[in-house]
JSON list of C-alpha atoms in Angstrom, two decimals:
[
{"chain": "A", "resi": 431, "resn": "MET", "atom": "CA", "xyz": [186.92, -1.26, 67.52]},
{"chain": "A", "resi": 432, "resn": "PRO", "atom": "CA", "xyz": [190.36, 0.96, 67.59]},
{"chain": "A", "resi": 433, "resn": "GLN", "atom": "CA", "xyz": [193.66, -0.35, 67.05]},
{"chain": "A", "resi": 434, "resn": "LEU", "atom": "CA", "xyz": [195.59, -1.72, 70.32]},
{"chain": "A", "resi": 435, "resn": "ASN", "atom": "CA", "xyz": [198.81, -0.15, 71.67]},
{"chain": "A", "resi": 436, "resn": "PHE", "atom": "CA", "xyz": [202.05, -1.43, 70.44]},
{"chain": "A", "resi": 437, "resn": "HIS", "atom": "CA", "xyz": [202.72, -3.07, 74.09]},
{"chain": "A", "resi": 438, "resn": "ALA", "atom": "CA", "xyz": [199.95, -5.15, 74.26]},
{"chain": "A", "resi": 439, "resn": "ARG", "atom": "CA", "xyz": [200.74, -8.37, 76.13]},
{"chain": "A", "resi": 440, "resn": "ARG", "atom": "CA", "xyz": [201.33, -11.59, 74.13]},
{"chain": "A", "resi": 441, "resn": "MET", "atom": "CA", "xyz": [200.34, -15.01, 75.13]},
{"chain": "A", "resi": 442, "resn": "LYS", "atom": "CA", "xyz": [203.64, -16.66, 74.47]},
{"chain": "A", "resi": 443, "resn": "HIS", "atom": "CA", "xyz": [205.77, -19.35, 76.93]},
{"chain": "A", "resi": 444, "resn": "GLN", "atom": "CA", "xyz": [208.19, -16.57, 77.70]},
{"chain": "A", "resi": 445, "resn": "TYR", "atom": "CA", "xyz": [205.63, -14.51, 79.63]},
{"chain": "A", "resi": 446, "resn": "PHE", "atom": "CA", "xyz": [204.36, -17.18, 81.70]},
{"chain": "A", "resi": 447, "resn": "GLY", "atom": "CA", "xyz": [203.73, -16.57, 85.18]},
{"chain": "A", "resi": 448, "resn": "ASP", "atom": "CA", "xyz": [203.58, -12.81, 85.39]},
{"chain": "A", "resi": 449, "resn": "GLU", "atom": "CA", "xyz": [200.92, -11.08, 87.49]},
{"chain": "A", "resi": 450, "resn": "ASN", "atom": "CA", "xyz": [198.41, -11.12, 84.41]},
{"chain": "A", "resi": 451, "resn": "ASP", "atom": "CA", "xyz": [198.79, -14.73, 84.37]},
{"chain": "A", "resi": 452, "resn": "TYR", "atom": "CA", "xyz": [197.96, -14.96, 88.13]},
{"chain": "A", "resi": 453, "resn": "ARG", "atom": "CA", "xyz": [194.69, -13.10, 87.66]},
{"chain": "A", "resi": 454, "resn": "LYS", "atom": "CA", "xyz": [193.85, -14.77, 84.25]},
{"chain": "A", "resi": 455, "resn": "TYR", "atom": "CA", "xyz": [194.43, -18.34, 86.29]},
{"chain": "A", "resi": 456, "resn": "GLY", "atom": "CA", "xyz": [192.64, -17.19, 89.31]},
{"chain": "A", "resi": 457, "resn": "LEU", "atom": "CA", "xyz": [189.62, -15.99, 86.98]},
{"chain": "A", "resi": 458, "resn": "ILE", "atom": "CA", "xyz": [189.50, -19.35, 85.39]},
{"chain": "A", "resi": 459, "resn": "ARG", "atom": "CA", "xyz": [189.41, -21.22, 88.72]},
{"chain": "A", "resi": 460, "resn": "ALA", "atom": "CA", "xyz": [186.78, -19.18, 90.10]},
{"chain": "A", "resi": 461, "resn": "LEU", "atom": "CA", "xyz": [184.28, -19.19, 87.23]},
{"chain": "A", "resi": 462, "resn": "SER", "atom": "CA", "xyz": [184.80, -22.91, 86.78]},
{"chain": "A", "resi": 463, "resn": "GLY", "atom": "CA", "xyz": [184.31, -23.71, 90.35]},
{"chain": "A", "resi": 464, "resn": "GLU", "atom": "CA", "xyz": [187.51, -25.04, 90.30]},
{"chain": "A", "resi": 465, "resn": "GLY", "atom": "CA", "xyz": [186.38, -28.05, 88.03]},
{"chain": "A", "resi": 466, "resn": "LYS", "atom": "CA", "xyz": [182.76, -27.97, 88.35]},
{"chain": "A", "resi": 467, "resn": "LEU", "atom": "CA", "xyz": [182.43, -26.75, 84.89]},
{"chain": "A", "resi": 468, "resn": "SER", "atom": "CA", "xyz": [184.79, -28.44, 82.39]},
{"chain": "A", "resi": 469, "resn": "VAL", "atom": "CA", "xyz": [187.10, -25.68, 80.69]},
{"chain": "A", "resi": 470, "resn": "GLY", "atom": "CA", "xyz": [188.94, -25.73, 77.58]},
{"chain": "A", "resi": 471, "resn": "VAL", "atom": "CA", "xyz": [191.64, -23.29, 77.05]},
{"chain": "A", "resi": 472, "resn": "TRP", "atom": "CA", "xyz": [192.56, -21.95, 73.53]},
{"chain": "A", "resi": 473, "resn": "TRP", "atom": "CA", "xyz": [195.86, -20.50, 74.20]},
{"chain": "A", "resi": 474, "resn": "MET", "atom": "CA", "xyz": [195.85, -18.91, 70.56]},
{"chain": "A", "resi": 475, "resn": "LEU", "atom": "CA", "xyz": [199.83, -19.12, 70.84]},
{"chain": "A", "resi": 476, "resn": "THR", "atom": "CA", "xyz": [202.13, -17.38, 68.46]},
{"chain": "A", "resi": 477, "resn": "GLU", "atom": "CA", "xyz": [205.86, -17.51, 68.07]},
{"chain": "A", "resi": 478, "resn": "ASP", "atom": "CA", "xyz": [208.23, -16.07, 70.73]},
{"chain": "A", "resi": 479, "resn": "ASP", "atom": "CA", "xyz": [209.35, -12.74, 69.87]},
{"chain": "A", "resi": 480, "resn": "GLY", "atom": "CA", "xyz": [212.17, -11.62, 72.05]},
{"chain": "A", "resi": 481, "resn": "GLY", "atom": "CA", "xyz": [209.94, -9.13, 73.87]},
{"chain": "A", "resi": 482, "resn": "VAL", "atom": "CA", "xyz": [210.38, -7.44, 77.40]},
{"chain": "A", "resi": 483, "resn": "ASP", "atom": "CA", "xyz": [206.88, -8.08, 78.74]},
{"chain": "A", "resi": 484, "resn": "GLY", "atom": "CA", "xyz": [205.90, -10.61, 81.47]},
{"chain": "A", "resi": 485, "resn": "LYS", "atom": "CA", "xyz": [208.68, -9.62, 83.84]},
{"chain": "A", "resi": 486, "resn": "PHE", "atom": "CA", "xyz": [206.03, -8.61, 86.51]},
{"chain": "A", "resi": 487, "resn": "THR", "atom": "CA", "xyz": [206.75, -11.45, 88.84]},
{"chain": "A", "resi": 488, "resn": "LYS", "atom": "CA", "xyz": [207.23, -9.39, 92.09]},
{"chain": "A", "resi": 489, "resn": "TYR", "atom": "CA", "xyz": [203.79, -10.25, 93.27]},
{"chain": "A", "resi": 490, "resn": "LEU", "atom": "CA", "xyz": [205.10, -13.86, 94.11]},
{"chain": "A", "resi": 491, "resn": "ASN", "atom": "CA", "xyz": [206.70, -12.31, 97.20]},
{"chain": "A", "resi": 492, "resn": "ASN", "atom": "CA", "xyz": [203.77, -10.37, 98.43]},
{"chain": "A", "resi": 493, "resn": "SER", "atom": "CA", "xyz": [202.17, -12.12, 101.10]},
{"chain": "A", "resi": 494, "resn": "ALA", "atom": "CA", "xyz": [198.87, -10.36, 101.07]},
{"chain": "A", "resi": 495, "resn": "THR", "atom": "CA", "xyz": [198.52, -10.80, 97.02]},
{"chain": "A", "resi": 496, "resn": "ARG", "atom": "CA", "xyz": [199.09, -14.85, 97.96]},
{"chain": "A", "resi": 497, "resn": "LEU", "atom": "CA", "xyz": [195.74, -14.73, 99.89]},
{"chain": "A", "resi": 498, "resn": "HIS", "atom": "CA", "xyz": [193.79, -13.96, 96.56]},
{"chain": "A", "resi": 499, "resn": "ASP", "atom": "CA", "xyz": [194.50, -17.80, 95.75]},
{"chain": "A", "resi": 500, "resn": "VAL", "atom": "CA", "xyz": [196.92, -19.51, 97.88]},
{"chain": "A", "resi": 501, "resn": "PRO", "atom": "CA", "xyz": [197.44, -22.72, 95.93]},
{"chain": "A", "resi": 502, "resn": "LEU", "atom": "CA", "xyz": [197.50, -20.87, 92.55]},
{"chain": "A", "resi": 503, "resn": "HIS", "atom": "CA", "xyz": [200.13, -18.44, 93.70]},
{"chain": "A", "resi": 504, "resn": "ASP", "atom": "CA", "xyz": [202.02, -21.37, 95.47]},
{"chain": "A", "resi": 505, "resn": "HIS", "atom": "CA", "xyz": [201.72, -23.37, 92.21]},
{"chain": "A", "resi": 506, "resn": "LEU", "atom": "CA", "xyz": [203.41, -20.40, 89.89]},
{"chain": "A", "resi": 507, "resn": "ARG", "atom": "CA", "xyz": [205.93, -19.58, 92.63]},
{"chain": "A", "resi": 508, "resn": "VAL", "atom": "CA", "xyz": [207.35, -22.77, 92.24]},
{"chain": "A", "resi": 509, "resn": "ALA", "atom": "CA", "xyz": [206.92, -22.91, 88.53]},
{"chain": "A", "resi": 510, "resn": "LEU", "atom": "CA", "xyz": [209.01, -19.90, 88.25]},
{"chain": "A", "resi": 511, "resn": "ASP", "atom": "CA", "xyz": [211.59, -20.82, 90.86]},
{"chain": "A", "resi": 512, "resn": "SER", "atom": "CA", "xyz": [212.31, -23.97, 88.68]},
{"chain": "A", "resi": 513, "resn": "GLY", "atom": "CA", "xyz": [213.73, -21.79, 85.98]},
{"chain": "A", "resi": 514, "resn": "SER", "atom": "CA", "xyz": [211.27, -22.78, 83.31]},
{"chain": "A", "resi": 515, "resn": "ARG", "atom": "CA", "xyz": [208.81, -20.48, 81.92]},
{"chain": "A", "resi": 516, "resn": "HIS", "atom": "CA", "xyz": [206.44, -22.89, 79.90]},
{"chain": "A", "resi": 517, "resn": "LEU", "atom": "CA", "xyz": [202.62, -23.51, 79.86]},
{"chain": "A", "resi": 518, "resn": "SER", "atom": "CA", "xyz": [203.27, -27.18, 80.66]},
{"chain": "A", "resi": 519, "resn": "HIS", "atom": "CA", "xyz": [203.36, -26.08, 84.37]},
{"chain": "A", "resi": 520, "resn": "ILE", "atom": "CA", "xyz": [199.71, -25.13, 83.73]},
{"chain": "A", "resi": 521, "resn": "GLU", "atom": "CA", "xyz": [198.59, -28.03, 81.60]},
{"chain": "A", "resi": 522, "resn": "ARG", "atom": "CA", "xyz": [200.00, -30.67, 83.58]},
{"chain": "A", "resi": 523, "resn": "GLY", "atom": "CA", "xyz": [200.21, -29.26, 87.07]},
{"chain": "A", "resi": 524, "resn": "GLY", "atom": "CA", "xyz": [196.73, -29.86, 88.06]},
{"chain": "A", "resi": 525, "resn": "ILE", "atom": "CA", "xyz": [196.10, -26.26, 88.94]},
{"chain": "A", "resi": 526, "resn": "LEU", "atom": "CA", "xyz": [193.08, -25.94, 86.53]},
{"chain": "A", "resi": 527, "resn": "PRO", "atom": "CA", "xyz": [191.29, -28.89, 87.27]},
{"chain": "A", "resi": 528, "resn": "ASN", "atom": "CA", "xyz": [189.09, -30.68, 84.42]},
{"chain": "A", "resi": 529, "resn": "THR", "atom": "CA", "xyz": [190.44, -28.69, 81.99]},
{"chain": "A", "resi": 530, "resn": "ARG", "atom": "CA", "xyz": [191.83, -29.47, 78.19]},
{"chain": "A", "resi": 531, "resn": "PHE", "atom": "CA", "xyz": [194.16, -27.27, 76.27]},
{"chain": "A", "resi": 532, "resn": "PHE", "atom": "CA", "xyz": [194.42, -26.54, 72.61]},
{"chain": "A", "resi": 533, "resn": "SER", "atom": "CA", "xyz": [198.14, -25.45, 72.11]},
{"chain": "A", "resi": 534, "resn": "GLU", "atom": "CA", "xyz": [198.95, -25.18, 68.25]},
{"chain": "A", "resi": 535, "resn": "VAL", "atom": "CA", "xyz": [200.35, -22.05, 66.88]},
{"chain": "A", "resi": 536, "resn": "VAL", "atom": "CA", "xyz": [197.83, -19.76, 65.45]},
{"chain": "A", "resi": 537, "resn": "PRO", "atom": "CA", "xyz": [198.52, -19.09, 61.58]},
{"chain": "A", "resi": 538, "resn": "ASP", "atom": "CA", "xyz": [197.77, -15.53, 59.90]},
{"chain": "A", "resi": 539, "resn": "ALA", "atom": "CA", "xyz": [196.59, -17.13, 56.50]},
{"chain": "A", "resi": 540, "resn": "LEU", "atom": "CA", "xyz": [192.63, -17.64, 56.30]},
{"chain": "A", "resi": 541, "resn": "LYS", "atom": "CA", "xyz": [192.54, -20.94, 54.99]},
{"chain": "A", "resi": 542, "resn": "PRO", "atom": "CA", "xyz": [194.96, -22.49, 57.44]},
{"chain": "A", "resi": 543, "resn": "ARG", "atom": "CA", "xyz": [193.13, -20.15, 60.19]},
{"chain": "A", "resi": 544, "resn": "LEU", "atom": "CA", "xyz": [189.68, -21.83, 59.36]},
{"chain": "A", "resi": 545, "resn": "ALA", "atom": "CA", "xyz": [191.42, -25.54, 59.75]},
{"chain": "A", "resi": 546, "resn": "HIS", "atom": "CA", "xyz": [192.93, -24.35, 62.81]},
{"chain": "A", "resi": 547, "resn": "ALA", "atom": "CA", "xyz": [189.76, -23.37, 64.36]},
{"chain": "A", "resi": 548, "resn": "ASP", "atom": "CA", "xyz": [188.41, -26.63, 63.20]},
{"chain": "A", "resi": 549, "resn": "ARG", "atom": "CA", "xyz": [190.92, -28.57, 64.93]},
{"chain": "A", "resi": 550, "resn": "MET", "atom": "CA", "xyz": [190.63, -26.43, 68.41]},
{"chain": "A", "resi": 551, "resn": "ARG", "atom": "CA", "xyz": [186.55, -27.26, 68.22]},
{"chain": "A", "resi": 552, "resn": "ALA", "atom": "CA", "xyz": [187.35, -30.91, 67.75]},
{"chain": "A", "resi": 553, "resn": "VAL", "atom": "CA", "xyz": [189.54, -30.75, 71.00]},
{"chain": "A", "resi": 554, "resn": "LEU", "atom": "CA", "xyz": [187.43, -28.25, 73.13]},
{"chain": "A", "resi": 555, "resn": "GLY", "atom": "CA", "xyz": [184.03, -28.30, 71.94]},
{"chain": "A", "resi": 556, "resn": "ALA", "atom": "CA", "xyz": [182.45, -30.21, 74.37]},
{"chain": "A", "resi": 557, "resn": "CYS", "atom": "CA", "xyz": [183.90, -28.23, 77.17]},
{"chain": "A", "resi": 558, "resn": "ASP", "atom": "CA", "xyz": [181.27, -26.16, 79.14]},
{"chain": "A", "resi": 559, "resn": "LEU", "atom": "CA", "xyz": [183.31, -23.08, 79.56]},
{"chain": "A", "resi": 560, "resn": "LEU", "atom": "CA", "xyz": [185.72, -22.00, 76.58]},
{"chain": "A", "resi": 561, "resn": "PHE", "atom": "CA", "xyz": [188.61, -19.64, 77.71]},
{"chain": "A", "resi": 562, "resn": "VAL", "atom": "CA", "xyz": [189.88, -17.72, 74.49]},
{"chain": "A", "resi": 563, "resn": "ASP", "atom": "CA", "xyz": [193.53, -16.22, 75.08]},
{"chain": "A", "resi": 564, "resn": "PRO", "atom": "CA", "xyz": [194.58, -14.03, 72.00]},
{"chain": "A", "resi": 565, "resn": "ASP", "atom": "CA", "xyz": [197.84, -12.06, 72.07]},
{"chain": "A", "resi": 566, "resn": "ASN", "atom": "CA", "xyz": [195.68, -8.71, 71.60]},
{"chain": "A", "resi": 567, "resn": "GLY", "atom": "CA", "xyz": [192.34, -9.65, 71.96]},
{"chain": "A", "resi": 568, "resn": "ILE", "atom": "CA", "xyz": [189.18, -9.18, 69.72]},
{"chain": "A", "resi": 569, "resn": "GLU", "atom": "CA", "xyz": [189.59, -8.50, 65.91]},
{"chain": "A", "resi": 570, "resn": "VAL", "atom": "CA", "xyz": [189.84, -5.01, 64.82]},
{"chain": "A", "resi": 571, "resn": "LYS", "atom": "CA", "xyz": [189.13, -3.53, 61.58]},
{"chain": "A", "resi": 572, "resn": "SER", "atom": "CA", "xyz": [192.74, -2.64, 60.57]},
{"chain": "A", "resi": 573, "resn": "THR", "atom": "CA", "xyz": [194.03, -6.11, 60.69]},
{"chain": "A", "resi": 574, "resn": "PRO", "atom": "CA", "xyz": [191.14, -8.55, 58.84]},
{"chain": "A", "resi": 575, "resn": "ALA", "atom": "CA", "xyz": [191.39, -12.05, 58.84]},
{"chain": "A", "resi": 576, "resn": "GLY", "atom": "CA", "xyz": [194.21, -13.29, 56.72]},
{"chain": "A", "resi": 577, "resn": "ARG", "atom": "CA", "xyz": [196.35, -10.22, 57.07]},
{"chain": "A", "resi": 578, "resn": "LYS", "atom": "CA", "xyz": [199.79, -10.27, 58.74]},
{"chain": "A", "resi": 579, "resn": "ASP", "atom": "CA", "xyz": [199.44, -10.71, 62.62]},
{"chain": "A", "resi": 580, "resn": "SER", "atom": "CA", "xyz": [195.57, -11.40, 62.34]},
{"chain": "A", "resi": 581, "resn": "SER", "atom": "CA", "xyz": [196.40, -14.44, 64.52]},
{"chain": "A", "resi": 582, "resn": "LYS", "atom": "CA", "xyz": [197.01, -12.22, 67.41]},
{"chain": "A", "resi": 583, "resn": "TYR", "atom": "CA", "xyz": [193.01, -11.84, 67.57]},
{"chain": "A", "resi": 584, "resn": "VAL", "atom": "CA", "xyz": [190.25, -13.89, 68.03]},
{"chain": "A", "resi": 585, "resn": "ARG", "atom": "CA", "xyz": [187.58, -13.54, 65.39]},
{"chain": "A", "resi": 586, "resn": "TRP", "atom": "CA", "xyz": [183.75, -12.56, 66.24]},
{"chain": "A", "resi": 587, "resn": "SER", "atom": "CA", "xyz": [182.55, -15.54, 64.35]},
{"chain": "A", "resi": 588, "resn": "GLU", "atom": "CA", "xyz": [184.99, -17.80, 66.65]},
{"chain": "A", "resi": 589, "resn": "ILE", "atom": "CA", "xyz": [183.35, -16.59, 69.68]},
{"chain": "A", "resi": 590, "resn": "ALA", "atom": "CA", "xyz": [179.70, -16.71, 68.39]},
{"chain": "A", "resi": 591, "resn": "ASP", "atom": "CA", "xyz": [180.45, -20.35, 66.80]},
{"chain": "A", "resi": 592, "resn": "ALA", "atom": "CA", "xyz": [181.23, -21.40, 70.52]},
{"chain": "A", "resi": 593, "resn": "HIS", "atom": "CA", "xyz": [178.52, -20.03, 72.12]},
{"chain": "A", "resi": 594, "resn": "ARG", "atom": "CA", "xyz": [175.88, -21.12, 69.61]},
{"chain": "A", "resi": 595, "resn": "ALA", "atom": "CA", "xyz": [177.03, -24.54, 70.08]},
{"chain": "A", "resi": 596, "resn": "GLY", "atom": "CA", "xyz": [176.22, -24.25, 74.06]},
{"chain": "A", "resi": 597, "resn": "GLN", "atom": "CA", "xyz": [179.49, -23.03, 75.64]},
{"chain": "A", "resi": 598, "resn": "SER", "atom": "CA", "xyz": [179.96, -20.17, 78.04]},
{"chain": "A", "resi": 599, "resn": "VAL", "atom": "CA", "xyz": [182.73, -18.35, 76.57]},
{"chain": "A", "resi": 600, "resn": "LEU", "atom": "CA", "xyz": [185.69, -16.00, 78.48]},
{"chain": "A", "resi": 601, "resn": "VAL", "atom": "CA", "xyz": [187.80, -13.68, 76.07]},
{"chain": "A", "resi": 602, "resn": "TYR", "atom": "CA", "xyz": [190.88, -12.06, 76.76]},
{"chain": "A", "resi": 603, "resn": "GLN", "atom": "CA", "xyz": [191.00, -8.45, 75.86]},
{"chain": "A", "resi": 604, "resn": "HIS", "atom": "CA", "xyz": [193.98, -6.06, 76.02]},
{"chain": "A", "resi": 605, "resn": "PHE", "atom": "CA", "xyz": [192.38, -2.37, 76.90]},
{"chain": "A", "resi": 606, "resn": "PRO", "atom": "CA", "xyz": [193.14, -0.05, 73.94]},
{"chain": "A", "resi": 607, "resn": "ARG", "atom": "CA", "xyz": [194.25, 3.59, 74.11]},
{"chain": "A", "resi": 608, "resn": "GLN", "atom": "CA", "xyz": [190.39, 4.85, 74.88]},
{"chain": "A", "resi": 609, "resn": "ALA", "atom": "CA", "xyz": [188.47, 5.72, 77.49]},
{"chain": "A", "resi": 610, "resn": "ARG", "atom": "CA", "xyz": [187.80, 2.26, 79.51]},
{"chain": "A", "resi": 611, "resn": "SER", "atom": "CA", "xyz": [184.21, 3.68, 80.82]},
{"chain": "A", "resi": 612, "resn": "ARG", "atom": "CA", "xyz": [182.84, 3.71, 77.10]},
{"chain": "A", "resi": 613, "resn": "PHE", "atom": "CA", "xyz": [185.18, 0.96, 75.78]},
{"chain": "A", "resi": 614, "resn": "THR", "atom": "CA", "xyz": [183.77, -1.54, 78.38]},
{"chain": "A", "resi": 615, "resn": "PRO", "atom": "CA", "xyz": [180.15, -1.19, 77.89]},
{"chain": "A", "resi": 616, "resn": "ALA", "atom": "CA", "xyz": [180.55, -0.96, 74.03]},
{"chain": "A", "resi": 617, "resn": "THR", "atom": "CA", "xyz": [182.39, -4.12, 73.71]},
{"chain": "A", "resi": 618, "resn": "ALA", "atom": "CA", "xyz": [180.05, -6.23, 76.16]},
{"chain": "A", "resi": 619, "resn": "SER", "atom": "CA", "xyz": [177.31, -4.84, 74.14]},
{"chain": "A", "resi": 620, "resn": "GLU", "atom": "CA", "xyz": [178.97, -6.21, 70.86]},
{"chain": "A", "resi": 621, "resn": "LEU", "atom": "CA", "xyz": [179.69, -9.40, 72.63]},
{"chain": "A", "resi": 622, "resn": "ALA", "atom": "CA", "xyz": [175.92, -9.92, 73.29]},
{"chain": "A", "resi": 623, "resn": "LYS", "atom": "CA", "xyz": [174.96, -8.72, 69.94]},
{"chain": "A", "resi": 624, "resn": "GLN", "atom": "CA", "xyz": [177.51, -11.35, 68.27]},
{"chain": "A", "resi": 625, "resn": "THR", "atom": "CA", "xyz": [176.24, -14.22, 70.61]},
{"chain": "A", "resi": 626, "resn": "GLY", "atom": "CA", "xyz": [172.63, -13.47, 71.41]},
{"chain": "A", "resi": 627, "resn": "ALA", "atom": "CA", "xyz": [173.59, -13.41, 75.11]},
{"chain": "A", "resi": 628, "resn": "SER", "atom": "CA", "xyz": [171.22, -11.25, 77.17]},
{"chain": "A", "resi": 629, "resn": "HIS", "atom": "CA", "xyz": [173.68, -11.01, 79.92]},
{"chain": "A", "resi": 630, "resn": "VAL", "atom": "CA", "xyz": [177.61, -10.02, 79.73]},
{"chain": "A", "resi": 631, "resn": "ASP", "atom": "CA", "xyz": [179.93, -9.76, 82.70]},
{"chain": "A", "resi": 632, "resn": "THR", "atom": "CA", "xyz": [183.14, -7.91, 82.18]},
{"chain": "A", "resi": 633, "resn": "PHE", "atom": "CA", "xyz": [186.18, -8.45, 84.54]},
{"chain": "A", "resi": 634, "resn": "SER", "atom": "CA", "xyz": [188.81, -5.62, 84.53]},
{"chain": "A", "resi": 635, "resn": "THR", "atom": "CA", "xyz": [192.15, -5.41, 85.91]},
{"chain": "A", "resi": 636, "resn": "SER", "atom": "CA", "xyz": [195.05, -2.89, 85.63]},
{"chain": "A", "resi": 637, "resn": "ARG", "atom": "CA", "xyz": [195.76, -3.42, 81.66]},
{"chain": "A", "resi": 638, "resn": "VAL", "atom": "CA", "xyz": [193.15, -6.44, 80.76]},
{"chain": "A", "resi": 639, "resn": "LEU", "atom": "CA", "xyz": [189.58, -6.95, 80.26]},
{"chain": "A", "resi": 640, "resn": "PHE", "atom": "CA", "xyz": [187.86, -10.17, 80.54]},
{"chain": "A", "resi": 641, "resn": "LEU", "atom": "CA", "xyz": [184.45, -10.63, 78.94]},
{"chain": "A", "resi": 642, "resn": "LEU", "atom": "CA", "xyz": [181.97, -13.26, 79.84]},
{"chain": "A", "resi": 643, "resn": "ALA", "atom": "CA", "xyz": [179.07, -14.73, 77.45]},
{"chain": "A", "resi": 644, "resn": "GLY", "atom": "CA", "xyz": [177.60, -17.29, 80.03]},
{"chain": "A", "resi": 645, "resn": "GLN", "atom": "CA", "xyz": [175.17, -19.82, 79.31]},
{"chain": "A", "resi": 646, "resn": "GLU", "atom": "CA", "xyz": [172.02, -20.21, 81.64]},
{"chain": "A", "resi": 647, "resn": "LYS", "atom": "CA", "xyz": [172.49, -23.83, 82.12]},
{"chain": "A", "resi": 648, "resn": "HIS", "atom": "CA", "xyz": [176.06, -22.94, 83.87]},
{"chain": "A", "resi": 649, "resn": "GLY", "atom": "CA", "xyz": [174.55, -19.82, 85.74]},
{"chain": "A", "resi": 650, "resn": "GLU", "atom": "CA", "xyz": [174.68, -21.21, 89.22]},
{"chain": "A", "resi": 651, "resn": "VAL", "atom": "CA", "xyz": [178.28, -21.96, 89.11]},
{"chain": "A", "resi": 652, "resn": "LEU", "atom": "CA", "xyz": [179.27, -18.99, 87.24]},
{"chain": "A", "resi": 653, "resn": "ARG", "atom": "CA", "xyz": [177.42, -16.61, 89.66]},
{"chain": "A", "resi": 654, "resn": "ASP", "atom": "CA", "xyz": [179.12, -18.56, 92.60]},
{"chain": "A", "resi": 655, "resn": "GLY", "atom": "CA", "xyz": [182.38, -17.93, 91.02]},
{"chain": "A", "resi": 656, "resn": "ILE", "atom": "CA", "xyz": [181.46, -14.02, 90.44]},
{"chain": "A", "resi": 657, "resn": "ARG", "atom": "CA", "xyz": [180.91, -13.92, 94.09]},
{"chain": "A", "resi": 658, "resn": "THR", "atom": "CA", "xyz": [184.36, -15.53, 94.94]},
{"chain": "A", "resi": 659, "resn": "ILE", "atom": "CA", "xyz": [185.99, -12.95, 92.43]},
{"chain": "A", "resi": 660, "resn": "ARG", "atom": "CA", "xyz": [184.39, -10.11, 94.10]},
{"chain": "A", "resi": 661, "resn": "GLU", "atom": "CA", "xyz": [185.19, -11.21, 97.46]},
{"chain": "A", "resi": 662, "resn": "GLN", "atom": "CA", "xyz": [188.65, -12.46, 97.04]},
{"chain": "A", "resi": 663, "resn": "TRP", "atom": "CA", "xyz": [190.02, -10.48, 94.32]},
{"chain": "A", "resi": 664, "resn": "ALA", "atom": "CA", "xyz": [188.44, -7.12, 94.80]},
{"chain": "A", "resi": 665, "resn": "SER", "atom": "CA", "xyz": [191.77, -5.23, 94.91]},
{"chain": "A", "resi": 666, "resn": "GLN", "atom": "CA", "xyz": [192.81, -6.96, 91.70]},
{"chain": "A", "resi": 667, "resn": "ILE", "atom": "CA", "xyz": [189.78, -7.66, 89.49]},
{"chain": "A", "resi": 668, "resn": "THR", "atom": "CA", "xyz": [186.95, -5.40, 89.21]},
{"chain": "A", "resi": 669, "resn": "HIS", "atom": "CA", "xyz": [183.32, -7.05, 88.05]},
{"chain": "A", "resi": 670, "resn": "GLN", "atom": "CA", "xyz": [180.82, -5.32, 86.48]},
{"chain": "A", "resi": 671, "resn": "SER", "atom": "CA", "xyz": [177.39, -7.01, 85.24]},
{"chain": "A", "resi": 672, "resn": "HIS", "atom": "CA", "xyz": [175.84, -5.54, 81.68]},
{"chain": "A", "resi": 673, "resn": "GLU", "atom": "CA", "xyz": [172.07, -6.51, 81.31]},
{"chain": "A", "resi": 674, "resn": "MET", "atom": "CA", "xyz": [171.00, -6.01, 77.70]},
{"chain": "A", "resi": 675, "resn": "SER", "atom": "CA", "xyz": [167.66, -4.87, 76.71]}
]
């Protein structure tokens, strides 16, 4: 998997509430059936860096965009109008029902990272749907575990462990600088290989790919959620289904 471009979006408090967040939370709300499946959110926080990303909030003034998910849109608008950009608006606001969160900053060093993942599983391991939200996406060869900035990537082993434990897993992935028509199915195929899933769903936005390795026991709720996404988010999120041989 290639190195991501320098301007990859980062999951930090300073970027809370931008248009990527609106789509992300809308996706989680739909796939969980607004609480029918319990959700664990692994923020994979890193330190604020003073960057300029996260300024894309004009959608909050768009009445058409609001219709994708009215309660969520209004919740985010009230949160940003308060002048505070912090994940507590999601963690405590009730807009993601039946959800638990793991908010520790992710370390780069390998042993602390392993301990961090153990603590995450202790908090979120019983949730039906695990949402993994790294800065950049899934690990790349150029930044192996333990190296500086490896905290910006989720490890394949961490994804596989969650799926093996019976969780459906939804992963954030920033699009790299390569043809998306190749990258998307190739990454979906690798996710299936790593988890043993026979079916992977992908959800593409203008800059972000979300990958879902679902569990059959969650299938009815997930399928209903996908219908919601296809019907209500069609102009914002593109769904593809990938069957594995």
